[in-house]
Amino acid sequence: MTHDTSEQGIAMADNTSGRLRRVQERLQRAKPPVLLISCLLMLGLGGLMWLIEAHDAADIFWIAGTVIAWLAATEEVVTALRKGRFGVDMIAWLALIGTLLVGEYLAGALIGVMLATGAALDAAAERRAAKDLHALLDRAPRTARRRLGESIEVVPLDAVAAGDILLVGPGEVVPVDGWLTADTAELDESALTGEPLTVTRGHGELLRSGIVNAGPAFELRARASARDSTYAGIVALAQHAASERAPMVRVADRIAAWFLPLALVAAGAAWVFSGSAVRAVAVLVVATPCPLLLAVPVAIVSGLSRASRLGVVIRDGGALENLGYATTLVMDKTGTLTTGRPTGIEVLTAPGGDLLEVLRMAASADQLSAHVLAEAIVEEANKRDLVLSVPADVHEEAGTGVRAIVDGRVVEVGNLRVPGDGARWACAVRTRAALDGAAVAWVAVDSELTGAVLLTDPIRGDAARTLRRLREAGLNRLVMLTGDRREPAEEVGAVLGIDEVHAEQTPADKVGRVRAESARAATVMIGDGINDAPALAAATVGVAMGARGSTAASEAADVILLTDRLDHLADTMTIARRSRAIAMQSAVAGMGMSLVAMVFAAFGLLPPAAGALLQEVIDIAVILNALRALRGGGDENQRLPQATTRLLQRFSDEHDDMREDLALLREAAGLLADGDLNTAHAALRRVDRFLFDTLLPHEKAEERELYPALAAPLGSAEATATMTREHAEIDRLARRLHTHLEQADADGGITLGQRDDLLACLYGLNAVLRLHFVQQEENYFTLSDR
């Protein structure tokens, strides 16, 4: 009962604070439109009174509109002064006072409308999102199961102390740091490390709060209270990083920094030399920075609108502007540069084994498992259209794997015990897994080891192309920060051409490095995990992969990619630079015209009311120019014809179908290297059939259909010339291999004299084909999603 009351109290406090926060946010959002409506209403009513010759009433309405706008401007000016800067509203504030003092009430009302319009546009461009990482707090457990003797009680998390024995159920978040008291625990640590594969921890190992129990329930002994645990530290890091982020300096403020003193000097000079305060007010009226107040927000809002069409949400205009001049990109690896989930890359079998049958048996046994590797194996089998059997008597043990009856045979899949001095093929599997940074799921049938599935987290198909585009967009320094191991991280960095790679990074390490990069240059950080949230908050601009990434990362970010497309960041960079350039162009052109008008006003050739009307004309001109940001800057002009998209999809699907057959090359090479020439002869026939029945016809079709269709979208036929040359090399090696087979058939088998050249052909084909597939996928097939 005490526990229920405690939880209810916590929930009531959260609901109350949440309601207050939402009310405050609604009131804040309502201020700009209310100001605009009020100023327009006063201007309109004053105009109506003036038309019916009720001039005193007209002046009252116009004075009211001026005062309303002045009060709003005063709030902005005071806020800016407290931050030690002069914003764009200072001139408007002075002009509003001047119109009231010299009796130019219509001019004041017009300036008020322009000021209110700018505030409304700016509010639309800067939809402020809460940066207090609600998702981090929501995900954090509020209670824990504590064992006292033979009983278990649920207590508030704050009541947990070091030394307490806690029970963590399946799928629950580990509430505090502690030592594992059970024999083993299967854990998902991706929230802290970004590593997609689950890990097995043994008795006595330290578990960190924030990770998820991916297996059966276990007990741990608390090492620290919740306040002193890892997860609480991540929340504190994110909040601290967000609070310390340098304030954004907007384009309008940069221009106002020099325009404000210039306008004040011109107005003062006009008053001194003419003796007329009206001239000084007229100068301030035409100097009112409406191009900054209107054109800049319009360009920025247009850029935000363009980005949203691509599935990219940008929190505010300041983030878009900062994105436009960023030069450094810091990236997480898992889920950002890689797919974020393990994928079956190769199935290996014991000598004489059937590759597809091994995969089918493993996937059949794994169908009822929720383990991330089991899901990947089943998905791989489905991709190959294998017919799976329904398993019976399924048993799953955390840290070991699945045991089931499939078609009357006992199938075991997972982390099986393989003797260190086992079969040569099993030793080769372990070596390959270590070199590739892959996880191994061993497969045994009736207690006999029959095969293994190697799984890894592959590089995203669009990663290399996107990074090249990002460099073209002005990001000249690319840095990877990841919690993963050094070897796979450096391999990904080498493949993608990353300038600097930092592996095994904690959330605190990431924040420190992001801050260091941000101190040198405007820095963009992109990530998708909870462990990335503090670093996203610390960056100049944080970008979250929101399609699959954690809510916490999205809450901490300034930019959210709603679709799982990394290349949309490159499009957004282009949009940001174009929008910022148009904003600068509109602002400079508008202020230039205002300078000319200031000269006329200083010489008494432009009274305040006429100056306000002229300023409206200038505003319209610069706003129309700013609206150009609605067009261009993304990938809309790069969309492919439907026929070309269908061709790309067709050939991409054929690549997927052929990928499993590439293993035939290494299989045949392994048999040749072992000296098993008779078995190798049969394997080479399978390779030959694959090459001449499937691969070479596929390449001829690409030359005939796909490459001509890509000539226009890619700019010229030369764009596919490298692929054509690779086709020629593949054809040469295939025919050389075929000649060897013909000779072997004539001689009654492969001879030792042929072995070396056959190995060279097989290894050469394997290398060229794998490179060729990757190049096509990166350069061409990723275009089909545009």
mmCIF file with all atom_site columns, N, CA and C in Angstrom, residues 166 232 424 444 459 496 689 693 765:
data_model
loop_
_atom_site.group_PDB
_atom_site.id
_atom_site.type_symbol
_atom_site.label_atom_id
_atom_site.label_alt_id
_atom_site.label_comp_id
_atom_site.label_asym_id
_atom_site.label_entity_id
_atom_site.label_seq_id
_atom_site.pdbx_PDB_ins_code
_atom_site.Cartn_x
_atom_site.Cartn_y
_atom_site.Cartn_z
_atom_site.occupancy
_atom_site.B_iso_or_equiv
_atom_site.pdbx_formal_charge
_atom_site.auth_seq_id
_atom_site.auth_comp_id
_atom_site.auth_asym_id
_atom_site.auth_atom_id
_atom_site.pdbx_PDB_model_num
ATOM 1  N N  . LEU A 1 166 ? 18.613 -6.767  -5.825  1.00 0.00 ? 166 LEU A N  1
ATOM 2  C CA . LEU A 1 166 ? 17.499 -6.365  -6.687  1.00 0.00 ? 166 LEU A CA 1
ATOM 3  C C  . LEU A 1 166 ? 17.220 -7.436  -7.718  1.00 0.00 ? 166 LEU A C  1
ATOM 4  N N  . ALA A 1 232 ? 21.721 7.867   -14.456 1.00 0.00 ? 232 ALA A N  1
ATOM 5  C CA . ALA A 1 232 ? 21.495 9.215   -13.931 1.00 0.00 ? 232 ALA A CA 1
ATOM 6  C C  . ALA A 1 232 ? 22.580 10.162  -14.426 1.00 0.00 ? 232 ALA A C  1
ATOM 7  N N  . ARG A 1 424 ? 39.077 -28.296 -38.829 1.00 0.00 ? 424 ARG A N  1
ATOM 8  C CA . ARG A 1 424 ? 39.779 -27.170 -39.449 1.00 0.00 ? 424 ARG A CA 1
ATOM 9  C C  . ARG A 1 424 ? 38.809 -26.109 -39.937 1.00 0.00 ? 424 ARG A C  1
ATOM 10 N N  . ALA A 1 444 ? 24.249 -27.035 -34.796 1.00 0.00 ? 444 ALA A N  1
ATOM 11 C CA . ALA A 1 444 ? 24.507 -28.463 -34.609 1.00 0.00 ? 444 ALA A CA 1
ATOM 12 C C  . ALA A 1 444 ? 23.213 -29.232 -34.826 1.00 0.00 ? 444 ALA A C  1
ATOM 13 N N  . ILE A 1 459 ? 27.677 -1.817  -43.117 1.00 0.00 ? 459 ILE A N  1
ATOM 14 C CA . ILE A 1 459 ? 27.651 -0.385  -43.436 1.00 0.00 ? 459 ILE A CA 1
ATOM 15 C C  . ILE A 1 459 ? 26.408 -0.084  -44.265 1.00 0.00 ? 459 ILE A C  1
ATOM 16 N N  . LEU A 1 496 ? 34.935 4.162   -45.222 1.00 0.00 ? 496 LEU A N  1
ATOM 17 C CA . LEU A 1 496 ? 34.163 5.365   -45.542 1.00 0.00 ? 496 LEU A CA 1
ATOM 18 C C  . LEU A 1 496 ? 35.018 6.630   -45.617 1.00 0.00 ? 496 LEU A C  1
ATOM 19 N N  . ARG A 1 689 ? 28.693 -22.799 -63.459 1.00 0.00 ? 689 ARG A N  1
ATOM 20 C CA . ARG A 1 689 ? 27.266 -22.645 -63.775 1.00 0.00 ? 689 ARG A CA 1
ATOM 21 C C  . ARG A 1 689 ? 26.732 -21.303 -63.258 1.00 0.00 ? 689 ARG A C  1
ATOM 22 N N  . ASP A 1 693 ? 25.454 -18.956 -66.134 1.00 0.00 ? 693 ASP A N  1
ATOM 23 C CA . ASP A 1 693 ? 23.992 -19.018 -66.190 1.00 0.00 ? 693 ASP A CA 1
ATOM 24 C C  . ASP A 1 693 ? 23.327 -17.827 -65.505 1.00 0.00 ? 693 ASP A C  1
ATOM 25 N N  . LEU A 1 765 ? 38.252 -13.172 -58.786 1.00 0.00 ? 765 LEU A N  1
ATOM 26 C CA . LEU A 1 765 ? 36.812 -13.002 -59.002 1.00 0.00 ? 765 LEU A CA 1
ATOM 27 C C  . LEU A 1 765 ? 36.101 -12.598 -57.715 1.00 0.00 ? 765 LEU A C  1
#
